[in-house]
Amino acid sequence: MSNAAVLWRRVVAEAVGTGLLVTVVVGSGIAASSLSPGDVGLQLLENSFATALGLGVLILMLGPVSGAHFNPVVSAVDWWLGRRTGAGLTSRELTAYVPAQIVGAIAGAVLANLMYAKAAVSWSTTDRSTGHLWLGEIVATAGLIVLIFALGWSGRAAVAPAAVGAYIGAAYWFTSSTSFANPAVSIGRAFSDTFAGIAPGSLVGFVVAQLFGAVVGVGLLAILYPDAGRAADEIVTPHTDTTTTGATT
């Protein structure tokens, strides 16, 4: 099997995984609004619980194919840290992963909308354009980056499905922004005017904060785990070419 075909399969896994993640986030947000009208705290609990579980399942399901990044900043940091050691994503792989993640996220929001008999696209009107929310995104994204690479560096990438799901579920509550921590997911959530949405006008601030959070995360890794780049092939989980036994992609 050629390298191009292998990359194609991994790109599909990233698109499907990111899309289903957004479907979980948006779909559970719609369900929460319907099941618990008027109780925002309970809606957030329902939304965060479903997202944490769903993310863990998706990492287990698709991680063996692509590593289950489902997040442009995770892919970008994987490429950046792995450059010196020859590990992680190549530039070509990065430029394939990121568009797939974004397209998948948009498709996932459309799918959630349609499953609940809503318009395929309904632009969110939930404004999230204040500084304290951007700070929340910086914290959430930096923590996610450090967690993922710390697990890889320490040989514990196998527990990433539970650990990453738990982190995102917790960050729903301890960050002011409810922890989007993902540019692709943020873009996807703009396509649904629901509890989990974000107004298109708020996207630039959120994405910039997430990128800055990734930089902060890389800085913390340089201090705490200076050779974390050696584990870039283990991010988020170890992944192999499923067409050939034991061949690492």
PDB file of C-alpha atoms in Angstrom:
ATOM      1  CA  MET A   1       0.000   0.000   0.000  1.00  0.00           C
ATOM      2  CA  SER A   2       1.436   3.394  -0.982  1.00  0.00           C
ATOM      3  CA  ASN A   3       2.118   6.167   1.487  1.00  0.00           C
ATOM      4  CA  ALA A   4      -0.512   8.295  -0.283  1.00  0.00           C
ATOM      5  CA  ALA A   5      -3.179   5.670   0.303  1.00  0.00           C
ATOM      6  CA  VAL A   6      -2.172   5.359   3.945  1.00  0.00           C
ATOM      7  CA  LEU A   7      -2.411   9.134   4.390  1.00  0.00           C
ATOM      8  CA  TRP A   8      -5.787   9.115   2.681  1.00  0.00           C
ATOM      9  CA  ARG A   9      -7.120   6.654   5.229  1.00  0.00           C
ATOM     10  CA  ARG A  10      -5.760   8.702   8.114  1.00  0.00           C
ATOM     11  CA  VAL A  11      -7.273  11.892   6.724  1.00  0.00           C
ATOM     12  CA  VAL A  12     -10.674  10.206   6.499  1.00  0.00           C
ATOM     13  CA  ALA A  13     -10.329   9.080  10.114  1.00  0.00           C
ATOM     14  CA  GLU A  14      -9.538  12.651  11.191  1.00  0.00           C
ATOM     15  CA  ALA A  15     -12.524  14.046   9.291  1.00  0.00           C
ATOM     16  CA  VAL A  16     -14.909  11.415  10.638  1.00  0.00           C
ATOM     17  CA  GLY A  17     -13.596  11.683  14.188  1.00  0.00           C
ATOM     18  CA  THR A  18     -13.734  15.469  14.316  1.00  0.00           C
ATOM     19  CA  GLY A  19     -17.150  15.433  12.699  1.00  0.00           C
ATOM     20  CA  LEU A  20     -18.582  12.945  15.167  1.00  0.00           C
ATOM     21  CA  LEU A  21     -17.048  14.895  18.047  1.00  0.00           C
ATOM     22  CA  VAL A  22     -18.937  18.003  16.927  1.00  0.00           C
ATOM     23  CA  THR A  23     -22.073  15.897  16.461  1.00  0.00           C
ATOM     24  CA  VAL A  24     -21.740  14.756  20.071  1.00  0.00           C
ATOM     25  CA  VAL A  25     -21.180  18.313  21.335  1.00  0.00           C
ATOM     26  CA  VAL A  26     -23.970  19.945  19.332  1.00  0.00           C
ATOM     27  CA  GLY A  27     -26.404  17.039  19.507  1.00  0.00           C
ATOM     28  CA  SER A  28     -26.088  16.674  23.276  1.00  0.00           C
ATOM     29  CA  GLY A  29     -26.450  20.456  23.575  1.00  0.00           C
ATOM     30  CA  ILE A  30     -29.722  20.353  21.652  1.00  0.00           C
ATOM     31  CA  ALA A  31     -30.956  17.413  23.726  1.00  0.00           C
ATOM     32  CA  ALA A  32     -29.944  19.137  26.967  1.00  0.00           C
ATOM     33  CA  SER A  33     -31.860  22.277  26.041  1.00  0.00           C
ATOM     34  CA  SER A  34     -34.945  20.185  25.323  1.00  0.00           C
ATOM     35  CA  LEU A  35     -34.697  17.944  28.384  1.00  0.00           C
ATOM     36  CA  SER A  36     -33.779  20.646  30.902  1.00  0.00           C
ATOM     37  CA  PRO A  37     -35.286  23.920  29.692  1.00  0.00           C
ATOM     38  CA  GLY A  38     -34.457  26.885  31.890  1.00  0.00           C
ATOM     39  CA  ASP A  39     -31.718  25.091  33.863  1.00  0.00           C
ATOM     40  CA  VAL A  40     -28.407  26.113  32.293  1.00  0.00           C
ATOM     41  CA  GLY A  41     -26.333  24.333  34.933  1.00  0.00           C
ATOM     42  CA  LEU A  42     -28.024  21.013  34.268  1.00  0.00           C
ATOM     43  CA  GLN A  43     -27.732  21.564  30.517  1.00  0.00           C
ATOM     44  CA  LEU A  44     -23.981  22.096  30.905  1.00  0.00           C
ATOM     45  CA  LEU A  45     -23.693  18.945  33.017  1.00  0.00           C
ATOM     46  CA  GLU A  46     -25.494  16.880  30.391  1.00  0.00           C
ATOM     47  CA  ASN A  47     -23.472  18.419  27.565  1.00  0.00           C
ATOM     48  CA  SER A  48     -20.106  17.956  29.293  1.00  0.00           C
ATOM     49  CA  PHE A  49     -20.853  14.375  30.353  1.00  0.00           C
ATOM     50  CA  ALA A  50     -21.819  13.346  26.825  1.00  0.00           C
ATOM     51  CA  THR A  51     -18.783  15.118  25.338  1.00  0.00           C
ATOM     52  CA  ALA A  52     -16.304  13.510  27.746  1.00  0.00           C
ATOM     53  CA  LEU A  53     -17.657  10.025  27.076  1.00  0.00           C
ATOM     54  CA  GLY A  54     -18.023  10.569  23.343  1.00  0.00           C
ATOM     55  CA  LEU A  55     -14.483  11.903  22.958  1.00  0.00           C
ATOM     56  CA  GLY A  56     -13.050   8.911  24.803  1.00  0.00           C
ATOM     57  CA  VAL A  57     -14.957   6.493  22.568  1.00  0.00           C
ATOM     58  CA  LEU A  58     -13.875   8.277  19.377  1.00  0.00           C
ATOM     59  CA  ILE A  59     -10.214   8.174  20.424  1.00  0.00           C
ATOM     60  CA  LEU A  60     -10.525   4.435  21.070  1.00  0.00           C
ATOM     61  CA  MET A  61     -12.291   3.871  17.773  1.00  0.00           C
ATOM     62  CA  LEU A  62     -10.135   5.958  15.412  1.00  0.00           C
ATOM     63  CA  GLY A  63      -6.872   6.447  17.283  1.00  0.00           C
ATOM     64  CA  PRO A  64      -5.288   3.293  15.826  1.00  0.00           C
ATOM     65  CA  VAL A  65      -5.735   4.761  12.330  1.00  0.00           C
ATOM     66  CA  SER A  66      -4.740   8.425  12.625  1.00  0.00           C
ATOM     67  CA  GLY A  67      -3.727   9.021  16.224  1.00  0.00           C
ATOM     68  CA  ALA A  68      -7.099  10.715  16.894  1.00  0.00           C
ATOM     69  CA  HIS A  69      -5.906  14.314  16.881  1.00  0.00           C
ATOM     70  CA  PHE A  70      -9.331  15.733  15.901  1.00  0.00           C
ATOM     71  CA  ASN A  71      -7.826  19.173  16.577  1.00  0.00           C
ATOM     72  CA  PRO A  72      -5.658  21.466  14.395  1.00  0.00           C
ATOM     73  CA  VAL A  73      -3.597  22.745  17.329  1.00  0.00           C
ATOM     74  CA  VAL A  74      -2.764  19.203  18.445  1.00  0.00           C
ATOM     75  CA  SER A  75      -1.689  18.363  14.892  1.00  0.00           C
ATOM     76  CA  ALA A  76       0.339  21.587  14.594  1.00  0.00           C
ATOM     77  CA  VAL A  77       2.156  20.994  17.890  1.00  0.00           C
ATOM     78  CA  ASP A  78       2.784  17.379  16.929  1.00  0.00           C
ATOM     79  CA  TRP A  79       4.432  18.590  13.708  1.00  0.00           C
ATOM     80  CA  TRP A  80       6.388  21.344  15.471  1.00  0.00           C
ATOM     81  CA  LEU A  81       7.793  19.227  18.293  1.00  0.00           C
ATOM     82  CA  GLY A  82       8.550  16.241  16.092  1.00  0.00           C
ATOM     83  CA  ARG A  83      10.557  18.118  13.461  1.00  0.00           C
ATOM     84  CA  ARG A  84      13.938  17.757  15.190  1.00  0.00           C
ATOM     85  CA  THR A  85      13.560  14.073  15.931  1.00  0.00           C
ATOM     86  CA  GLY A  86      11.908  12.973  12.691  1.00  0.00           C
ATOM     87  CA  ALA A  87       8.778  11.931  14.576  1.00  0.00           C
ATOM     88  CA  GLY A  88       5.189  13.091  14.360  1.00  0.00           C
ATOM     89  CA  LEU A  89       3.415  14.606  11.374  1.00  0.00           C
ATOM     90  CA  THR A  90       5.265  15.782   8.298  1.00  0.00           C
ATOM     91  CA  SER A  91       4.395  19.135   6.701  1.00  0.00           C
ATOM     92  CA  ARG A  92       2.426  17.295   4.025  1.00  0.00           C
ATOM     93  CA  GLU A  93       0.470  15.335   6.604  1.00  0.00           C
ATOM     94  CA  LEU A  94      -0.271  18.479   8.606  1.00  0.00           C
ATOM     95  CA  THR A  95      -1.666  20.261   5.549  1.00  0.00           C
ATOM     96  CA  ALA A  96      -3.913  17.252   4.941  1.00  0.00           C
ATOM     97  CA  TYR A  97      -5.071  16.789   8.542  1.00  0.00           C
ATOM     98  CA  VAL A  98      -6.159  20.368   9.272  1.00  0.00           C
ATOM     99  CA  PRO A  99      -8.597  20.898   6.356  1.00  0.00           C
ATOM    100  CA  ALA A 100     -10.063  17.452   6.981  1.00  0.00           C
ATOM    101  CA  GLN A 101     -10.666  18.329  10.621  1.00  0.00           C
ATOM    102  CA  ILE A 102     -12.378  21.607   9.710  1.00  0.00           C
ATOM    103  CA  VAL A 103     -14.573  20.094   6.994  1.00  0.00           C
ATOM    104  CA  GLY A 104     -15.451  17.205   9.287  1.00  0.00           C
ATOM    105  CA  ALA A 105     -16.416  19.599  12.087  1.00  0.00           C
ATOM    106  CA  ILE A 106     -18.784  21.524   9.833  1.00  0.00           C
ATOM    107  CA  ALA A 107     -20.357  18.304   8.556  1.00  0.00           C
ATOM    108  CA  GLY A 108     -20.759  17.108  12.144  1.00  0.00           C
ATOM    109  CA  ALA A 109     -22.722  20.229  13.107  1.00  0.00           C
ATOM    110  CA  VAL A 110     -24.957  19.842  10.054  1.00  0.00           C
ATOM    111  CA  LEU A 111     -25.583  16.200  10.962  1.00  0.00           C
ATOM    112  CA  ALA A 112     -26.569  17.106  14.522  1.00  0.00           C
ATOM    113  CA  ASN A 113     -28.919  19.807  13.260  1.00  0.00           C
ATOM    114  CA  LEU A 114     -30.612  17.420  10.852  1.00  0.00           C
ATOM    115  CA  MET A 115     -30.982  14.649  13.451  1.00  0.00           C
ATOM    116  CA  TYR A 116     -33.014  17.050  15.585  1.00  0.00           C
ATOM    117  CA  ALA A 117     -35.157  18.258  12.659  1.00  0.00           C
ATOM    118  CA  LYS A 118     -33.512  21.676  12.548  1.00  0.00           C
ATOM    119  CA  ALA A 119     -32.245  23.592   9.546  1.00  0.00           C
ATOM    120  CA  ALA A 120     -29.032  22.061   8.219  1.00  0.00           C
ATOM    121  CA  VAL A 121     -27.242  25.348   8.910  1.00  0.00           C
ATOM    122  CA  SER A 122     -28.426  27.879  11.471  1.00  0.00           C
ATOM    123  CA  TRP A 123     -25.704  30.371  12.334  1.00  0.00           C
ATOM    124  CA  SER A 124     -25.177  30.626  16.068  1.00  0.00           C
ATOM    125  CA  THR A 125     -26.118  33.875  17.781  1.00  0.00           C
ATOM    126  CA  THR A 126     -24.283  33.074  21.048  1.00  0.00           C
ATOM    127  CA  ASP A 127     -21.713  35.829  21.470  1.00  0.00           C
ATOM    128  CA  ARG A 128     -18.456  34.752  23.138  1.00  0.00           C
ATOM    129  CA  SER A 129     -16.298  37.814  22.510  1.00  0.00           C
ATOM    130  CA  THR A 130     -15.024  38.841  25.932  1.00  0.00           C
ATOM    131  CA  GLY A 131     -11.515  38.724  27.332  1.00  0.00           C
ATOM    132  CA  HIS A 132     -12.193  36.373  30.219  1.00  0.00           C
ATOM    133  CA  LEU A 133     -13.514  33.758  27.773  1.00  0.00           C
ATOM    134  CA  TRP A 134     -10.359  34.079  25.671  1.00  0.00           C
ATOM    135  CA  LEU A 135      -8.311  33.551  28.814  1.00  0.00           C
ATOM    136  CA  GLY A 136     -10.354  30.418  29.499  1.00  0.00           C
ATOM    137  CA  GLU A 137      -9.506  29.150  26.017  1.00  0.00           C
ATOM    138  CA  ILE A 138      -5.806  29.801  26.557  1.00  0.00           C
ATOM    139  CA  VAL A 139      -5.865  27.801  29.791  1.00  0.00           C
ATOM    140  CA  ALA A 140      -7.955  24.975  28.332  1.00  0.00           C
ATOM    141  CA  THR A 141      -5.804  24.596  25.211  1.00  0.00           C
ATOM    142  CA  ALA A 142      -2.467  24.831  27.022  1.00  0.00           C
ATOM    143  CA  GLY A 143      -3.572  22.186  29.514  1.00  0.00           C
ATOM    144  CA  LEU A 144      -4.752  19.877  26.757  1.00  0.00           C
ATOM    145  CA  ILE A 145      -1.423  20.119  24.915  1.00  0.00           C
ATOM    146  CA  VAL A 146       0.609  19.431  28.054  1.00  0.00           C
ATOM    147  CA  LEU A 147      -1.606  16.487  29.003  1.00  0.00           C
ATOM    148  CA  ILE A 148      -1.419  14.798  25.601  1.00  0.00           C
ATOM    149  CA  PHE A 149       2.342  15.118  25.222  1.00  0.00           C
ATOM    150  CA  ALA A 150       3.045  14.233  28.845  1.00  0.00           C
ATOM    151  CA  LEU A 151       1.134  10.993  28.324  1.00  0.00           C
ATOM    152  CA  GLY A 152       3.103  10.223  25.169  1.00  0.00           C
ATOM    153  CA  TRP A 153       6.460  11.118  26.717  1.00  0.00           C
ATOM    154  CA  SER A 154       5.842   8.950  29.783  1.00  0.00           C
ATOM    155  CA  GLY A 155       4.663   5.921  27.821  1.00  0.00           C
ATOM    156  CA  ARG A 156       1.082   6.245  28.975  1.00  0.00           C
ATOM    157  CA  ALA A 157      -0.550   7.147  25.647  1.00  0.00           C
ATOM    158  CA  ALA A 158      -2.770   4.072  26.018  1.00  0.00           C
ATOM    159  CA  VAL A 159      -4.761   5.870  28.721  1.00  0.00           C
ATOM    160  CA  ALA A 160      -5.322   8.946  26.519  1.00  0.00           C
ATOM    161  CA  PRO A 161      -8.977   8.090  25.732  1.00  0.00           C
ATOM    162  CA  ALA A 162      -9.907   8.243  29.421  1.00  0.00           C
ATOM    163  CA  ALA A 163      -7.502  11.044  30.358  1.00  0.00           C
ATOM    164  CA  VAL A 164      -8.328  13.389  27.481  1.00  0.00           C
ATOM    165  CA  GLY A 165     -12.057  12.775  27.869  1.00  0.00           C
ATOM    166  CA  ALA A 166     -11.818  13.445  31.603  1.00  0.00           C
ATOM    167  CA  TYR A 167      -9.804  16.625  31.049  1.00  0.00           C
ATOM    168  CA  ILE A 168     -12.255  18.077  28.540  1.00  0.00           C
ATOM    169  CA  GLY A 169     -15.202  17.119  30.737  1.00  0.00           C
ATOM    170  CA  ALA A 170     -13.609  18.843  33.719  1.00  0.00           C
ATOM    171  CA  ALA A 171     -12.544  21.871  31.687  1.00  0.00           C
ATOM    172  CA  TYR A 172     -16.190  22.465  30.734  1.00  0.00           C
ATOM    173  CA  TRP A 173     -16.560  23.467  34.368  1.00  0.00           C
ATOM    174  CA  PHE A 174     -13.278  25.044  35.477  1.00  0.00           C
ATOM    175  CA  THR A 175     -12.771  27.312  32.456  1.00  0.00           C
ATOM    176  CA  SER A 176     -14.954  30.337  31.761  1.00  0.00           C
ATOM    177  CA  SER A 177     -15.241  29.419  28.076  1.00  0.00           C
ATOM    178  CA  THR A 178     -16.477  25.846  28.687  1.00  0.00           C
ATOM    179  CA  SER A 179     -13.292  24.597  26.995  1.00  0.00           C
ATOM    180  CA  PHE A 180     -13.659  24.543  23.234  1.00  0.00           C
ATOM    181  CA  ALA A 181      -9.822  24.186  23.007  1.00  0.00           C
ATOM    182  CA  ASN A 182     -10.090  23.289  19.326  1.00  0.00           C
ATOM    183  CA  PRO A 183     -10.267  25.619  16.276  1.00  0.00           C
ATOM    184  CA  ALA A 184     -12.035  23.050  14.082  1.00  0.00           C
ATOM    185  CA  VAL A 185     -14.679  22.312  16.702  1.00  0.00           C
ATOM    186  CA  SER A 186     -15.140  26.047  17.283  1.00  0.00           C
ATOM    187  CA  ILE A 187     -15.793  26.582  13.568  1.00  0.00           C
ATOM    188  CA  GLY A 188     -18.205  23.657  13.452  1.00  0.00           C
ATOM    189  CA  ARG A 189     -20.168  24.931  16.441  1.00  0.00           C
ATOM    190  CA  ALA A 190     -20.802  28.230  14.642  1.00  0.00           C
ATOM    191  CA  PHE A 191     -23.059  26.337  12.216  1.00  0.00           C
ATOM    192  CA  SER A 192     -25.694  25.566  14.860  1.00  0.00           C
ATOM    193  CA  ASP A 193     -27.738  28.167  16.748  1.00  0.00           C
ATOM    194  CA  THR A 194     -28.071  26.012  19.840  1.00  0.00           C
ATOM    195  CA  PHE A 195     -26.896  25.809  23.444  1.00  0.00           C
ATOM    196  CA  ALA A 196     -23.432  24.696  22.300  1.00  0.00           C
ATOM    197  CA  GLY A 197     -22.983  27.275  19.540  1.00  0.00           C
ATOM    198  CA  ILE A 198     -20.649  30.218  19.048  1.00  0.00           C
ATOM    199  CA  ALA A 199     -21.455  33.259  16.933  1.00  0.00           C
ATOM    200  CA  PRO A 200     -19.306  33.495  13.782  1.00  0.00           C
ATOM    201  CA  GLY A 201     -18.161  36.937  14.914  1.00  0.00           C
ATOM    202  CA  SER A 202     -16.637  35.375  18.037  1.00  0.00           C
ATOM    203  CA  LEU A 203     -14.572  32.813  16.149  1.00  0.00           C
ATOM    204  CA  VAL A 204     -11.487  34.920  15.476  1.00  0.00           C
ATOM    205  CA  GLY A 205     -10.965  35.714  19.157  1.00  0.00           C
ATOM    206  CA  PHE A 206     -11.456  32.086  20.174  1.00  0.00           C
ATOM    207  CA  VAL A 207      -9.135  30.682  17.512  1.00  0.00           C
ATOM    208  CA  VAL A 208      -6.417  33.228  18.310  1.00  0.00           C
ATOM    209  CA  ALA A 209      -6.722  32.353  22.010  1.00  0.00           C
ATOM    210  CA  GLN A 210      -6.475  28.640  21.197  1.00  0.00           C
ATOM    211  CA  LEU A 211      -3.369  29.192  19.085  1.00  0.00           C
ATOM    212  CA  PHE A 212      -1.810  31.243  21.879  1.00  0.00           C
ATOM    213  CA  GLY A 213      -2.757  28.507  24.343  1.00  0.00           C
ATOM    214  CA  ALA A 214      -0.940  25.997  22.143  1.00  0.00           C
ATOM    215  CA  VAL A 215       2.173  28.211  22.259  1.00  0.00           C
ATOM    216  CA  VAL A 216       1.900  28.380  26.041  1.00  0.00           C
ATOM    217  CA  GLY A 217       1.549  24.601  26.131  1.00  0.00           C
ATOM    218  CA  VAL A 218       4.683  24.180  24.010  1.00  0.00           C
ATOM    219  CA  GLY A 219       6.531  26.506  26.386  1.00  0.00           C
ATOM    220  CA  LEU A 220       5.467  24.454  29.387  1.00  0.00           C
ATOM    221  CA  LEU A 221       6.529  21.270  27.634  1.00  0.00           C
ATOM    222  CA  ALA A 222       9.956  22.793  26.961  1.00  0.00           C
ATOM    223  CA  ILE A 223      10.335  23.317  30.701  1.00  0.00           C
ATOM    224  CA  LEU A 224       8.745  20.133  32.012  1.00  0.00           C
ATOM    225  CA  TYR A 225       9.390  17.627  29.212  1.00  0.00           C
ATOM    226  CA  PRO A 226      12.164  19.070  27.017  1.00  0.00           C
ATOM    227  CA  ASP A 227      12.392  15.975  24.813  1.00  0.00           C
ATOM    228  CA  ALA A 228       8.621  15.537  24.402  1.00  0.00           C
ATOM    229  CA  GLY A 229       9.034  15.681  20.635  1.00  0.00           C
ATOM    230  CA  ARG A 230      10.468  12.169  20.669  1.00  0.00           C
ATOM    231  CA  ALA A 231       6.983  10.909  21.549  1.00  0.00           C
ATOM    232  CA  ALA A 232       5.256  12.700  18.647  1.00  0.00           C
ATOM    233  CA  ASP A 233       4.424   9.389  16.949  1.00  0.00           C
ATOM    234  CA  GLU A 234       2.388   8.432  20.028  1.00  0.00           C
ATOM    235  CA  ILE A 235       0.054  11.454  19.849  1.00  0.00           C
ATOM    236  CA  VAL A 236      -2.785  11.307  20.794  1.00  0.00           C
ATOM    237  CA  THR A 237      -2.536   7.516  20.770  1.00  0.00           C
ATOM    238  CA  PRO A 238      -0.139   5.118  19.014  1.00  0.00           C
ATOM    239  CA  HIS A 239      -1.328   4.485  15.469  1.00  0.00           C
ATOM    240  CA  THR A 240      -0.382   1.996  12.757  1.00  0.00           C
ATOM    241  CA  ASP A 241      -0.991   1.335   9.097  1.00  0.00           C
ATOM    242  CA  THR A 242      -3.849  -1.131   9.340  1.00  0.00           C
ATOM    243  CA  THR A 243      -3.029  -2.655   5.967  1.00  0.00           C
ATOM    244  CA  THR A 244       0.345  -3.976   7.117  1.00  0.00           C
ATOM    245  CA  THR A 245       0.940  -5.642  10.433  1.00  0.00           C
ATOM    246  CA  GLY A 246       3.026  -3.560  12.801  1.00  0.00           C
ATOM    247  CA  ALA A 247       4.041  -0.838  10.314  1.00  0.00           C
ATOM    248  CA  THR A 248       4.065   2.506  12.086  1.00  0.00           C
ATOM    249  CA  THR A 249       2.671   5.471  10.131  1.00  0.00           C
TER     250      THR A 249
END
